[in-house]
Short mmCIF file of C-alpha atoms in Angstrom, two decimals:
data_model
loop_
_atom_site.label_atom_id
_atom_site.label_comp_id
_atom_site.label_asym_id
_atom_site.label_seq_id
_atom_site.Cartn_x
_atom_site.Cartn_y
_atom_site.Cartn_z
CA MET A 3 21.85 29.82 62.49
CA ARG A 4 23.52 27.36 60.12
CA ARG A 5 22.00 27.10 56.73
CA LEU A 6 20.80 23.67 55.64
CA PRO A 7 22.92 22.05 52.98
CA GLY A 8 21.61 22.30 49.42
CA LYS A 9 20.90 18.57 49.18
CA ILE A 10 18.65 18.64 52.25
CA VAL A 11 16.72 21.59 50.86
CA ALA A 12 16.26 19.75 47.56
CA MET A 13 14.93 16.68 49.38
CA LEU A 14 12.44 18.81 51.28
CA PHE A 15 11.11 20.27 48.05
CA LEU A 16 11.14 16.92 46.08
CA PRO A 17 7.52 15.93 46.91
CA TRP A 18 6.34 19.35 45.76
CA LEU A 19 8.21 18.84 42.48
CA LEU A 20 6.66 15.41 41.97
CA PHE A 21 3.17 16.83 42.35
CA ALA A 22 3.88 20.03 40.42
CA SER A 23 0.99 21.73 38.77
CA GLY A 24 2.68 21.40 35.36
CA VAL A 25 1.17 17.89 35.03
CA HIS A 26 -2.48 17.11 35.67
CA ILE A 27 -5.10 14.47 34.85
CA ASP A 28 -8.65 15.00 33.57
CA VAL A 29 -11.43 12.37 33.38
CA ASP A 30 -14.44 12.70 31.10
CA LYS A 31 -16.70 11.12 33.77
CA LYS A 32 -16.13 9.70 37.24
CA GLU A 33 -19.40 7.74 37.39
CA VAL A 34 -20.36 5.43 34.55
CA VAL A 35 -22.81 2.68 33.75
CA ARG A 36 -21.34 -0.81 33.53
CA GLY A 37 -20.28 -1.23 29.90
CA ASP A 38 -19.61 2.45 29.27
CA THR A 39 -16.07 3.68 28.67
CA VAL A 40 -13.94 6.14 30.59
CA THR A 41 -11.38 8.39 28.92
CA PHE A 42 -8.76 10.09 31.06
CA SER A 43 -6.22 12.58 29.72
CA VAL A 44 -2.79 13.49 31.11
CA THR A 45 -1.52 16.96 30.18
CA ALA A 46 2.02 18.28 30.67
CA GLU A 47 3.85 21.46 29.68
CA GLY A 48 7.48 21.37 28.58
CA GLU A 49 9.88 20.77 25.72
CA LYS A 50 10.18 16.99 26.10
CA VAL A 51 7.44 14.91 27.71
CA GLU A 52 7.49 11.15 28.31
CA PHE A 53 4.08 9.68 29.10
CA PRO A 54 3.60 6.26 30.77
CA VAL A 55 2.91 3.21 28.62
CA LEU A 56 -0.31 1.67 29.96
CA THR A 57 -1.87 -1.65 28.96
CA GLU A 58 -4.53 -1.88 31.70
CA ILE A 59 -6.12 -0.19 34.67
CA ASP A 60 -6.77 -2.57 37.57
CA GLY A 61 -7.14 -5.51 35.18
CA PHE A 62 -9.27 -3.74 32.57
CA PRO A 63 -7.38 -3.36 29.25
CA ILE A 64 -6.70 -0.03 27.61
CA LEU A 65 -8.92 0.02 24.52
CA GLY A 66 -7.35 2.99 22.75
CA THR A 67 -4.96 5.92 23.10
CA SER A 68 -4.50 9.26 21.37
CA GLN A 69 -2.07 12.12 21.68
CA ARG A 70 -2.09 15.81 20.75
CA SER A 71 0.05 18.87 21.28
CA SER A 72 -0.39 22.65 21.19
CA ILE A 73 1.72 25.80 21.31
CA SER A 74 0.66 29.10 22.88
CA ILE A 75 2.46 32.44 22.75
CA VAL A 76 1.60 35.02 25.40
CA ASN A 77 3.59 38.31 25.59
CA GLY A 78 6.36 36.72 23.58
CA HIS A 79 6.59 33.68 25.88
CA THR A 80 6.10 30.31 24.12
CA THR A 81 4.55 27.38 25.96
CA LYS A 82 4.30 23.81 24.62
CA SER A 83 1.57 21.55 25.93
CA PHE A 84 1.22 17.78 25.34
CA THR A 85 -1.83 15.64 26.14
CA LYS A 86 -2.20 11.86 25.98
CA SER A 87 -5.60 10.20 26.40
CA TYR A 88 -6.39 6.62 27.45
CA THR A 89 -9.74 4.82 27.14
CA PHE A 90 -10.85 1.76 29.11
CA ALA A 91 -14.12 0.11 30.18
CA PRO A 92 -14.34 -0.68 33.91
CA MET A 93 -16.88 -3.29 34.98
CA ARG A 94 -16.62 -2.40 38.70
CA ASP A 95 -15.35 0.46 40.84
CA VAL A 96 -11.70 1.15 40.12
CA THR A 97 -9.07 3.76 40.94
CA ILE A 98 -6.77 5.20 38.33
CA PRO A 99 -3.44 5.14 40.21
CA PRO A 100 -0.96 8.05 40.27
CA LEU A 101 0.84 8.12 36.94
CA GLU A 102 4.47 9.16 36.53
CA VAL A 103 5.32 11.58 33.72
CA LYS A 104 8.81 12.83 32.92
CA VAL A 105 8.96 16.45 31.75
CA ASP A 106 12.32 17.81 30.59
CA GLY A 107 14.11 15.22 32.71
CA THR A 108 12.06 15.88 35.87
CA LEU A 109 9.67 13.25 37.22
CA HIS A 110 6.08 14.31 38.02
CA ARG A 111 3.15 12.32 39.36
CA THR A 112 -0.58 12.82 38.83
CA ASP A 113 -3.30 12.43 41.45
CA ALA A 114 -5.23 9.19 41.81
CA VAL A 115 -8.79 9.26 40.48
CA LYS A 116 -11.64 6.99 41.63
CA ILE A 117 -14.19 5.75 39.09
CA THR A 118 -17.61 4.52 40.26
CA VAL A 119 -19.49 1.94 38.18
CA THR A 120 -23.26 1.59 38.51
CA ASP A 121 -25.88 -0.74 37.10
CA ARG A 122 -28.45 1.99 36.58
CA PRO A 123 -27.62 5.37 35.14
CA LYS A 124 -28.31 8.70 36.73
CA GLY A 125 -29.82 10.89 34.10
CA ALA A 126 -29.50 10.44 30.39
CA VAL A 127 -26.14 8.87 29.53
CA PRO A 128 -25.25 6.68 26.53
CA GLY A 129 -25.21 3.56 28.68
CA ALA A 130 -28.92 3.98 29.39
CA GLU A 131 -29.75 4.00 25.70
CA ALA A 132 -27.42 1.33 24.30
CA VAL A 133 -25.99 -1.99 25.53
CA LEU A 134 -23.25 -4.07 23.90
CA LYS A 135 -23.06 -7.78 24.64
CA ILE A 136 -21.01 -10.78 23.46
CA GLU A 137 -22.22 -14.40 23.58
CA VAL A 138 -20.77 -17.85 22.78
CA ASP A 139 -22.41 -21.24 22.38
CA LYS A 140 -19.85 -23.04 24.60
CA ARG A 141 -17.02 -22.18 26.97
CA ASN A 142 -15.12 -25.48 27.27
CA VAL A 143 -13.62 -26.61 23.96
CA HIS A 144 -10.65 -28.33 22.33
CA VAL A 145 -7.97 -26.73 20.19
CA GLY A 146 -9.40 -26.19 16.71
CA GLU A 147 -13.01 -26.68 17.82
CA PRO A 148 -15.24 -23.91 16.38
CA ILE A 149 -17.08 -21.59 18.75
CA ALA A 150 -20.13 -19.62 17.63
CA PHE A 151 -19.46 -16.03 18.72
CA GLU A 152 -22.05 -13.25 18.50
CA VAL A 153 -21.81 -9.50 19.04
CA LEU A 154 -25.14 -7.87 19.95
CA LEU A 155 -25.75 -4.11 20.05
CA ARG A 156 -29.13 -3.14 21.46
CA TYR A 157 -30.23 0.50 21.55
CA ARG A 158 -33.46 2.48 21.88
CA ARG A 159 -35.17 3.78 18.77
CA ARG A 160 -35.81 7.16 20.28
CA ALA A 161 -32.10 7.60 20.96
CA ASN A 162 -31.83 8.63 17.29
CA PHE A 163 -28.34 7.28 16.73
CA VAL A 164 -27.35 8.20 13.20
CA GLN A 165 -24.18 6.13 13.00
CA VAL A 166 -23.02 2.93 14.71
CA GLU A 167 -19.58 1.28 14.45
CA LEU A 168 -18.96 -2.19 15.87
CA ALA A 169 -15.33 -3.05 16.58
CA SER A 170 -14.16 -6.35 15.07
CA PRO A 171 -12.92 -8.90 17.61
CA GLU A 172 -9.21 -9.60 17.79
CA PHE A 173 -8.21 -12.26 20.31
CA SER A 174 -4.73 -13.68 20.76
CA ASN A 175 -4.44 -17.41 19.97
CA PHE A 176 -7.81 -17.46 18.18
CA TRP A 177 -8.47 -17.62 14.44
CA ILE A 178 -11.61 -15.62 13.62
CA LYS A 179 -14.00 -16.08 10.70
CA LYS A 180 -16.67 -13.45 10.04
CA LEU A 181 -20.05 -14.83 8.94
CA GLY A 182 -22.02 -12.53 6.68
CA ASP A 183 -22.92 -8.91 7.38
CA VAL A 184 -24.60 -7.22 10.33
CA GLU A 185 -28.16 -8.47 10.87
CA LYS A 186 -30.57 -5.72 11.92
CA SER A 187 -33.89 -6.39 13.62
CA TYR A 188 -36.40 -4.72 15.94
CA ASP A 189 -37.56 -5.77 19.40
CA GLY A 190 -40.29 -3.45 20.67
CA ASP A 191 -38.72 -0.07 21.38
CA PHE A 192 -35.23 -1.37 20.67
CA VAL A 193 -33.08 -1.83 17.59
CA VAL A 194 -30.86 -4.94 17.66
CA GLU A 195 -27.76 -5.26 15.48
CA LYS A 196 -26.08 -8.66 15.44
CA GLN A 197 -22.78 -9.74 13.91
CA ARG A 198 -21.90 -13.46 13.90
CA TYR A 199 -18.44 -15.03 13.89
CA LEU A 200 -16.79 -18.42 14.26
CA ILE A 201 -13.67 -18.43 16.38
CA PHE A 202 -11.15 -21.28 16.50
CA PRO A 203 -8.76 -21.61 19.46
CA GLN A 204 -5.21 -22.31 18.28
CA LYS A 205 -3.57 -23.01 21.63
CA ALA A 206 -4.65 -24.67 24.87
CA GLY A 207 -5.19 -22.51 27.95
CA ASP A 208 -7.63 -20.25 29.77
CA TYR A 209 -8.66 -17.07 27.97
CA ARG A 210 -10.78 -14.00 28.65
CA LEU A 211 -12.53 -12.65 25.59
CA GLY A 212 -13.45 -8.99 25.53
CA PRO A 213 -14.48 -6.43 26.21
CA LEU A 214 -15.36 -5.30 22.71
CA THR A 215 -16.37 -1.72 22.00
CA ALA A 216 -18.88 0.09 19.82
CA LYS A 217 -18.97 3.73 18.79
CA ILE A 218 -22.35 5.42 18.51
CA ALA A 219 -23.07 8.91 17.25
CA LYS A 220 -25.92 11.38 17.63
CA ARG A 221 -26.45 14.49 15.57
CA VAL A 222 -26.27 17.52 17.87
CA ARG A 223 -27.50 20.86 16.65
CA THR A 224 -25.10 23.79 16.76
CA LYS A 225 -25.93 27.46 17.02
CA PRO A 226 -26.69 29.02 13.62
CA PRO A 227 -24.47 31.93 12.57
CA ILE A 228 -27.48 34.29 12.58
CA SER A 229 -29.98 34.36 15.40
CA ASP A 230 -33.22 34.41 13.43
CA PRO A 231 -36.40 32.31 13.75
CA PHE A 232 -36.15 31.73 10.03
CA PHE A 233 -33.29 29.28 10.62
CA ASP A 234 -35.19 27.42 13.34
CA ASP A 235 -36.52 24.88 10.88
CA ASP A 236 -35.93 21.18 10.17
CA PHE A 237 -34.56 22.10 6.77
CA PHE A 238 -31.61 23.93 8.37
CA ASN A 239 -31.06 21.51 11.23
CA GLY A 240 -28.84 19.36 9.04
CA PHE A 241 -26.68 22.34 8.14
CA PHE A 242 -26.14 23.51 11.72
CA ALA A 243 -25.39 20.15 13.38
CA ARG A 244 -22.42 17.97 14.27
CA LEU A 245 -21.91 14.32 15.25
CA GLN A 246 -21.41 13.66 18.95
CA TRP A 247 -19.68 10.32 19.45
CA SER A 248 -19.69 8.11 22.53
CA ARG A 249 -18.25 4.66 23.13
CA ILE A 250 -19.67 1.68 25.01
CA ALA A 251 -18.03 -1.61 25.97
CA SER A 252 -19.27 -5.19 26.19
CA ASN A 253 -19.05 -7.82 28.87
CA THR A 254 -16.20 -10.36 29.01
CA LEU A 255 -16.30 -14.15 28.66
CA ASP A 256 -13.93 -16.81 30.04
CA ILE A 257 -13.05 -19.72 27.71
CA HIS A 258 -11.19 -22.91 28.64
CA VAL A 259 -9.36 -24.69 25.80
CA ASP A 260 -8.10 -28.27 26.18
CA PRO A 261 -5.25 -29.58 23.99
CA LEU A 262 -6.02 -32.21 21.36
CA PRO A 263 -4.61 -35.63 22.32
CA GLY A 264 -1.80 -37.25 20.39
CA GLY A 265 -0.42 -34.01 19.00
CA VAL A 266 -3.09 -33.73 16.25
CA GLN A 267 -4.02 -30.28 14.93
CA LEU A 268 -7.36 -30.98 13.22
CA TYR A 269 -10.78 -31.18 14.83
CA GLY A 270 -13.90 -32.37 13.03
CA ASN A 271 -14.76 -35.12 10.58
CA PHE A 272 -13.00 -35.47 7.20
CA THR A 273 -12.59 -37.75 4.20
CA ILE A 274 -9.45 -38.01 2.04
CA ARG A 275 -8.91 -39.46 -1.42
CA VAL A 276 -5.98 -39.48 -3.83
CA LYS A 277 -5.94 -40.15 -7.56
CA ALA A 278 -3.36 -40.05 -10.35
CA ASP A 279 -4.21 -38.92 -13.87
CA LYS A 280 -2.28 -41.94 -15.26
CA THR A 281 -0.50 -45.04 -13.95
CA VAL A 282 1.55 -45.77 -17.09
CA VAL A 283 3.68 -42.99 -18.53
CA ASP A 284 6.67 -42.46 -20.80
CA ALA A 285 10.00 -41.62 -19.20
CA ASP A 286 10.38 -37.96 -18.16
CA GLN A 287 6.69 -37.22 -18.67
CA PRO A 288 4.62 -35.71 -15.85
CA VAL A 289 2.15 -37.55 -13.66
CA ARG A 290 -0.36 -35.42 -11.77
CA VAL A 291 -1.57 -36.62 -8.40
CA THR A 292 -4.57 -34.91 -6.80
CA ILE A 293 -5.28 -34.95 -3.06
CA GLU A 294 -8.85 -34.04 -2.05
CA ILE A 295 -10.11 -33.62 1.51
CA GLU A 296 -13.65 -32.68 2.52
CA GLY A 297 -15.50 -32.38 5.80
CA GLU A 298 -16.54 -30.32 8.79
CA GLY A 299 -13.97 -28.67 11.02
CA ASN A 300 -10.92 -26.43 10.81
CA ILE A 301 -10.22 -27.26 7.17
CA ASP A 302 -7.97 -24.18 6.93
CA ASP A 303 -5.39 -25.79 9.25
CA ILE A 304 -4.60 -28.71 6.92
CA GLU A 305 -0.97 -28.36 5.93
CA LYS A 306 0.45 -28.75 2.43
CA PHE A 307 1.54 -32.28 1.47
CA GLU A 308 5.12 -32.54 0.16
CA PRO A 309 5.93 -36.18 -0.60
CA HIS A 310 9.49 -37.37 -1.14
CA ILE A 311 10.05 -39.67 -4.11
CA PRO A 312 13.72 -40.68 -4.67
CA ASP A 313 15.33 -39.54 -7.94
CA ALA A 314 12.21 -37.76 -9.14
CA VAL A 315 11.22 -34.13 -9.68
CA VAL A 316 8.25 -33.29 -7.43
CA TYR A 317 6.30 -30.03 -7.65
CA SER A 318 3.46 -29.32 -5.22
CA ASP A 319 0.92 -26.62 -6.08
CA ASP A 320 -0.43 -24.42 -3.31
CA PRO A 321 -3.61 -26.01 -1.94
CA VAL A 322 -6.99 -24.57 -2.89
CA VAL A 323 -9.29 -24.35 0.15
CA ARG A 324 -13.00 -23.58 -0.21
CA GLU A 325 -15.01 -22.88 2.93
CA TRP A 326 -18.68 -23.15 3.75
CA VAL A 327 -21.02 -22.75 6.71
CA LYS A 328 -24.05 -25.05 6.86
CA GLU A 329 -26.57 -24.80 9.69
CA GLY A 330 -23.97 -23.15 11.89
CA ARG A 331 -21.31 -25.80 11.14
CA TYR A 332 -18.04 -24.81 9.49
CA GLY A 333 -16.21 -26.90 6.94
CA GLY A 334 -15.04 -27.01 3.35
CA SER A 335 -12.81 -28.73 0.83
CA PHE A 336 -9.06 -28.95 0.35
CA LYS A 337 -7.43 -29.74 -3.01
CA GLU A 338 -3.75 -30.04 -3.82
CA THR A 339 -2.13 -31.12 -7.10
CA ILE A 340 1.34 -32.68 -7.13
CA THR A 341 3.31 -33.10 -10.37
CA ILE A 342 5.90 -35.89 -10.51
CA VAL A 343 8.48 -36.48 -13.28
CA ALA A 344 10.78 -39.50 -13.21
CA ASP A 345 12.78 -41.74 -15.57
CA HIS A 346 12.05 -44.93 -13.62
CA ASP A 347 9.14 -46.77 -12.04
CA PHE A 348 8.02 -45.19 -8.78
CA THR A 349 5.30 -45.35 -6.15
CA VAL A 350 3.17 -42.48 -4.98
CA PRO A 351 3.31 -42.96 -1.19
CA SER A 352 0.37 -43.30 1.13
CA PHE A 353 -0.95 -40.00 2.49
CA VAL A 354 -2.09 -39.88 6.11
CA LEU A 355 -4.72 -37.60 7.65
CA ARG A 356 -4.99 -37.62 11.47
CA TYR A 357 -7.65 -35.65 13.32
CA TYR A 358 -9.73 -35.65 16.47
CA ASP A 359 -13.20 -36.83 15.47
CA SER A 360 -15.85 -34.47 16.86
CA GLY A 361 -18.49 -37.21 16.94
CA LYS A 362 -16.47 -40.22 18.11
CA ARG A 363 -14.43 -38.08 20.53
CA ARG A 364 -11.21 -39.86 19.66
CA ILE A 365 -8.31 -39.66 17.22
CA VAL A 366 -9.02 -41.04 13.75
CA GLU A 367 -6.33 -41.83 11.20
CA LYS A 368 -7.20 -42.20 7.53
CA ARG A 369 -4.57 -43.48 5.12
CA THR A 370 -4.74 -43.62 1.32
CA SER A 371 -3.43 -46.54 -0.72
CA PRO A 372 -0.07 -46.15 -2.49
CA ILE A 373 -0.22 -45.81 -6.28
CA ARG A 374 2.36 -47.61 -8.43
CA ILE A 375 3.41 -45.80 -11.59
CA LYS A 376 4.95 -47.72 -14.51
CA VAL A 377 7.46 -45.69 -16.54
CA LYS A 378 7.99 -46.97 -20.09
CA GLY A 379 11.48 -46.72 -21.56
CA GLY A 380 12.89 -45.67 -18.23
CA ARG A 381 16.13 -46.33 -16.44
CA LYS A 382 15.23 -49.88 -15.48
CA ILE A 383 14.97 -50.98 -19.15
CA VAL A 384 18.24 -49.29 -20.09
CA ALA A 385 20.02 -50.75 -17.07
CA SER A 386 18.97 -54.33 -17.93
CA ALA A 387 20.12 -53.86 -21.52
CA GLN A 388 23.57 -52.68 -20.38
CA THR A 389 24.07 -55.11 -17.51
CA SER A 390 27.04 -56.68 -19.26
CA LEU A 391 28.81 -53.28 -19.20
CA SER A 392 28.16 -52.43 -15.54
CA GLN A 393 31.02 -52.38 -13.09
CA THR A 394 31.09 -53.40 -9.45
CA ALA A 395 32.52 -51.29 -6.68
CA GLY A 396 35.76 -53.29 -6.82
CA GLY A 397 36.23 -52.53 -10.51
CA GLU A 398 35.55 -56.07 -11.77
CA LYS A 399 33.40 -56.40 -14.90
CA HIS A 400 30.94 -59.25 -15.26
CA SER A 401 28.73 -60.49 -18.07
CA GLY A 402 25.49 -60.52 -16.17
CA ARG A 403 25.18 -64.33 -16.29
CA SER A 404 24.96 -66.45 -13.17
CA GLU A 405 27.94 -68.27 -11.70
CA THR A 406 26.35 -71.59 -12.75
CA ASP A 407 26.10 -70.43 -16.39
CA ARG A 408 29.74 -69.31 -16.41
CA ALA A 409 30.93 -72.52 -14.84
CA SER A 410 28.92 -74.59 -17.32
CA SER A 411 30.38 -72.62 -20.21
CA GLU A 412 33.89 -73.09 -18.93
CA ARG A 413 33.36 -76.86 -18.58
CA LYS A 414 31.75 -77.20 -22.04
CA PRO A 415 34.19 -78.90 -24.52
CA GLN A 416 35.20 -77.11 -27.72
CA GLU A 417 33.41 -78.29 -30.88
CA GLY A 418 34.43 -78.05 -34.53
CA THR A 419 37.84 -77.81 -36.16
CA PHE A 420 38.45 -74.05 -35.78
CA PRO A 421 40.68 -72.92 -32.95
CA GLY A 422 38.97 -71.23 -30.00
CA TRP A 423 40.69 -67.88 -30.58
CA LEU A 424 39.23 -67.71 -34.10
CA TYR A 425 35.71 -68.08 -32.69
CA LEU A 426 36.49 -65.35 -30.18
CA LEU A 427 37.82 -63.00 -32.87
CA ALA A 428 34.77 -63.55 -35.06
CA GLY A 429 32.48 -62.95 -32.12
CA LEU A 430 34.23 -59.71 -31.21
CA LEU A 431 34.05 -58.39 -34.77
CA THR A 432 30.38 -59.29 -35.05
CA GLY A 433 29.59 -57.72 -31.69
CA ALA A 434 31.49 -54.52 -32.53
CA GLY A 435 29.63 -54.19 -35.81
CA ALA A 436 26.32 -54.74 -34.07
CA MET A 437 27.11 -52.23 -31.35
CA TYR A 438 28.22 -49.63 -33.92
CA GLY A 439 25.02 -50.07 -35.91
CA TYR A 440 22.92 -50.00 -32.75
CA GLY A 441 24.67 -46.81 -31.64
CA LYS A 442 24.05 -45.10 -34.95
CA LEU A 443 20.39 -46.03 -34.93
CA GLY A 444 20.10 -45.01 -31.29
CA LYS A 445 21.66 -41.62 -31.99
CA LEU A 446 19.32 -41.02 -34.87
CA SER A 447 16.38 -41.96 -32.69
CA ILE A 448 17.54 -39.73 -29.80
CA ARG A 449 18.31 -36.86 -32.13
CA LYS A 450 14.82 -37.12 -33.59
CA LYS A 451 13.35 -37.22 -30.10
CA GLU A 452 15.44 -34.25 -29.03
CA SER A 453 14.32 -32.32 -32.08
CA ASP A 454 10.70 -33.04 -31.21
CA ILE A 455 11.20 -31.79 -27.62
CA VAL A 456 12.98 -28.62 -28.70
CA ARG A 457 10.34 -27.96 -31.33
CA SER A 458 7.57 -28.47 -28.78
CA ILE A 459 9.18 -26.00 -26.36
CA ARG A 460 9.40 -23.36 -29.06
CA ARG A 461 5.73 -23.88 -29.94
CA ALA A 462 4.29 -24.28 -26.45
CA LYS A 463 0.82 -22.75 -26.41
CA ASN A 464 0.67 -21.81 -22.73
CA ASP A 465 2.56 -21.84 -19.43
CA ARG A 466 1.12 -25.21 -18.37
CA GLU A 467 2.32 -26.96 -21.53
CA LEU A 468 5.73 -25.29 -21.29
CA MET A 469 6.07 -26.30 -17.64
CA ASP A 470 5.35 -29.96 -18.45
CA LEU A 471 8.04 -29.94 -21.15
CA LEU A 472 10.68 -28.35 -18.92
CA LEU A 473 10.08 -30.38 -15.75
CA PRO A 474 12.39 -33.29 -16.80
CA TYR A 475 15.31 -30.81 -16.99
CA ALA A 476 14.74 -29.10 -13.64
CA ARG A 477 17.74 -30.77 -12.02
CA GLU A 478 20.10 -30.25 -14.96
CA ASP A 479 20.15 -26.48 -15.36
CA GLU A 480 19.69 -23.57 -12.92
CA GLU A 481 18.19 -21.30 -15.57
CA ILE A 482 15.51 -23.86 -16.37
CA LYS A 483 14.83 -24.25 -12.65
CA GLU A 484 14.41 -20.47 -12.36
CA ALA A 485 12.06 -20.44 -15.36
CA LEU A 486 9.98 -23.20 -13.76
CA GLU A 487 9.62 -21.12 -10.59
CA LYS A 488 8.33 -18.19 -12.67
CA LEU A 489 5.89 -20.43 -14.51
CA GLU A 490 4.64 -21.80 -11.18
CA GLU A 491 4.00 -18.25 -9.95
CA ASN A 492 2.10 -17.49 -13.17
CA LEU A 493 -0.08 -20.58 -12.83
CA TYR A 494 -0.75 -20.65 -9.09
CA GLY A 495 0.11 -17.18 -7.80
CA GLU A 496 -0.10 -13.58 -8.89
CA GLY A 497 2.90 -13.82 -11.23
CA ARG A 498 2.92 -12.12 -14.61
CA HIS A 499 6.36 -13.27 -15.72
CA LYS A 500 7.34 -13.45 -19.39
CA VAL A 501 9.38 -16.53 -20.26
CA ASP A 502 11.45 -16.70 -23.45
CA ARG A 503 10.54 -20.01 -25.09
CA ALA A 504 13.25 -19.77 -27.78
CA TRP A 505 15.95 -19.18 -25.18
CA LEU A 506 14.75 -22.18 -23.14
CA ALA A 507 14.60 -24.34 -26.25
CA ASP A 508 18.25 -23.49 -26.97
CA ILE A 509 19.23 -24.51 -23.43
CA VAL A 510 17.41 -27.84 -23.74
CA GLU A 511 18.97 -28.44 -27.14
CA ASP A 512 22.42 -27.83 -25.66
CA LEU A 513 21.65 -30.24 -22.80
CA GLU A 514 20.59 -32.92 -25.28
CA HIS A 515 23.76 -32.47 -27.35
CA ARG A 516 25.91 -32.81 -24.25
CA SER A 517 24.01 -35.92 -23.24
CA GLU A 518 24.56 -37.33 -26.75
CA SER A 519 28.28 -36.56 -26.55
CA ARG A 520 28.58 -38.37 -23.23
CA SER A 521 26.74 -41.37 -24.67
CA SER A 522 29.07 -41.56 -27.70
CA GLY A 523 32.08 -41.24 -25.39
CA GLU A 524 30.97 -44.25 -23.45
#
């Protein structure tokens, strides 16, 4: 008789290898009450074990996993064993399918296991003594619309649970706000523990919330080390006892979330106002603009305002948001301060707040009025004084007078007996003398001003005062810009930076001298 080829023999034995006894599955219970959890464990022996990655069983999510290993030595033979456990909460009859496990490169498969779910327990099981439930006030909402979400744990007093742990909800595409602590009350023979939340959907779609889980523990007495009636007393029961934990699961809820029309992100009812601390300011001095928003709704989703003002230094502080809950409604206040430094007149632009009004059921747009800021001694004044020295793009210089004035001057006849060139020479000498004297006085004035600024920087009492003094130089020096960033972290973050005032004063002094040199060169 011909022997079968090795490959055929291997194929005949392959099913036996796949269902080898080296891998097996254990279930803590095959019949559970709806809401109770099932934990199944897969155990394999070998050097290298690869367990399956599971996220659900027949549509019910895996709530938790754990893994352990052990080593046994019998007659000098070492055996390694690995076990991975999975927990889920079936709400109907399900079957745990065969699971594939790779052990030392060989594939194995476990048996399928059927789980029966009942409404009423047989005997005393945790599900008979405790029920976990989740509730919402509405199931059809818009993006950003708050939903009142409650977690209720109800258990019998005589169950004598000594410890209860409610799992916090974590739902994808929902922002969750916890409201207060657990509220405990009594309803006949039952204890009721309630935890309230507000949840805000962040994205449109259909969602299933839950199940949530709760862990409950009883104290179970263990056998005392000495069998003696003396130890059979309540005093010793606490010494010879351990906690026996069980887990229960809640129901699930389906939520439908509609998108907000027009691309808006806010839902509720808000007011907005803007004010400036001054409307007339000296050149290169800061103006602080405050934006305040109040109302009901997802106040946390208001984004930071960052206005653009040409040729100005603009610093926006991180907004300060304060929340409140009043009669089940969520809202709060939003406050942002913007610092602006410029050397010319400018306008604080209009700020726009668009949201879906919860009462009017339509988009509302609120717009603030622009604020005009007058800058004294700024670029506009200097430019008008030096108009006669400005140059066009083509390189032609002009006096700043109109064409009519120049034509009239050219047509005007010469008066007096002096030649025209003598008048011109006298005018030039007089103008040069005036400009020289004006320049000297200007330099003295600037130098005095510069000295005052440098002196103020050296003597700045706090970070806020120092920041105001340095803001006009933010665009002129990288080291000053870096110092401003540190000061901003100190004032509005968790920064604890030390800033050398003397060093910064020297930098500003150098900048002023260079500016003076450029002015004299002109």
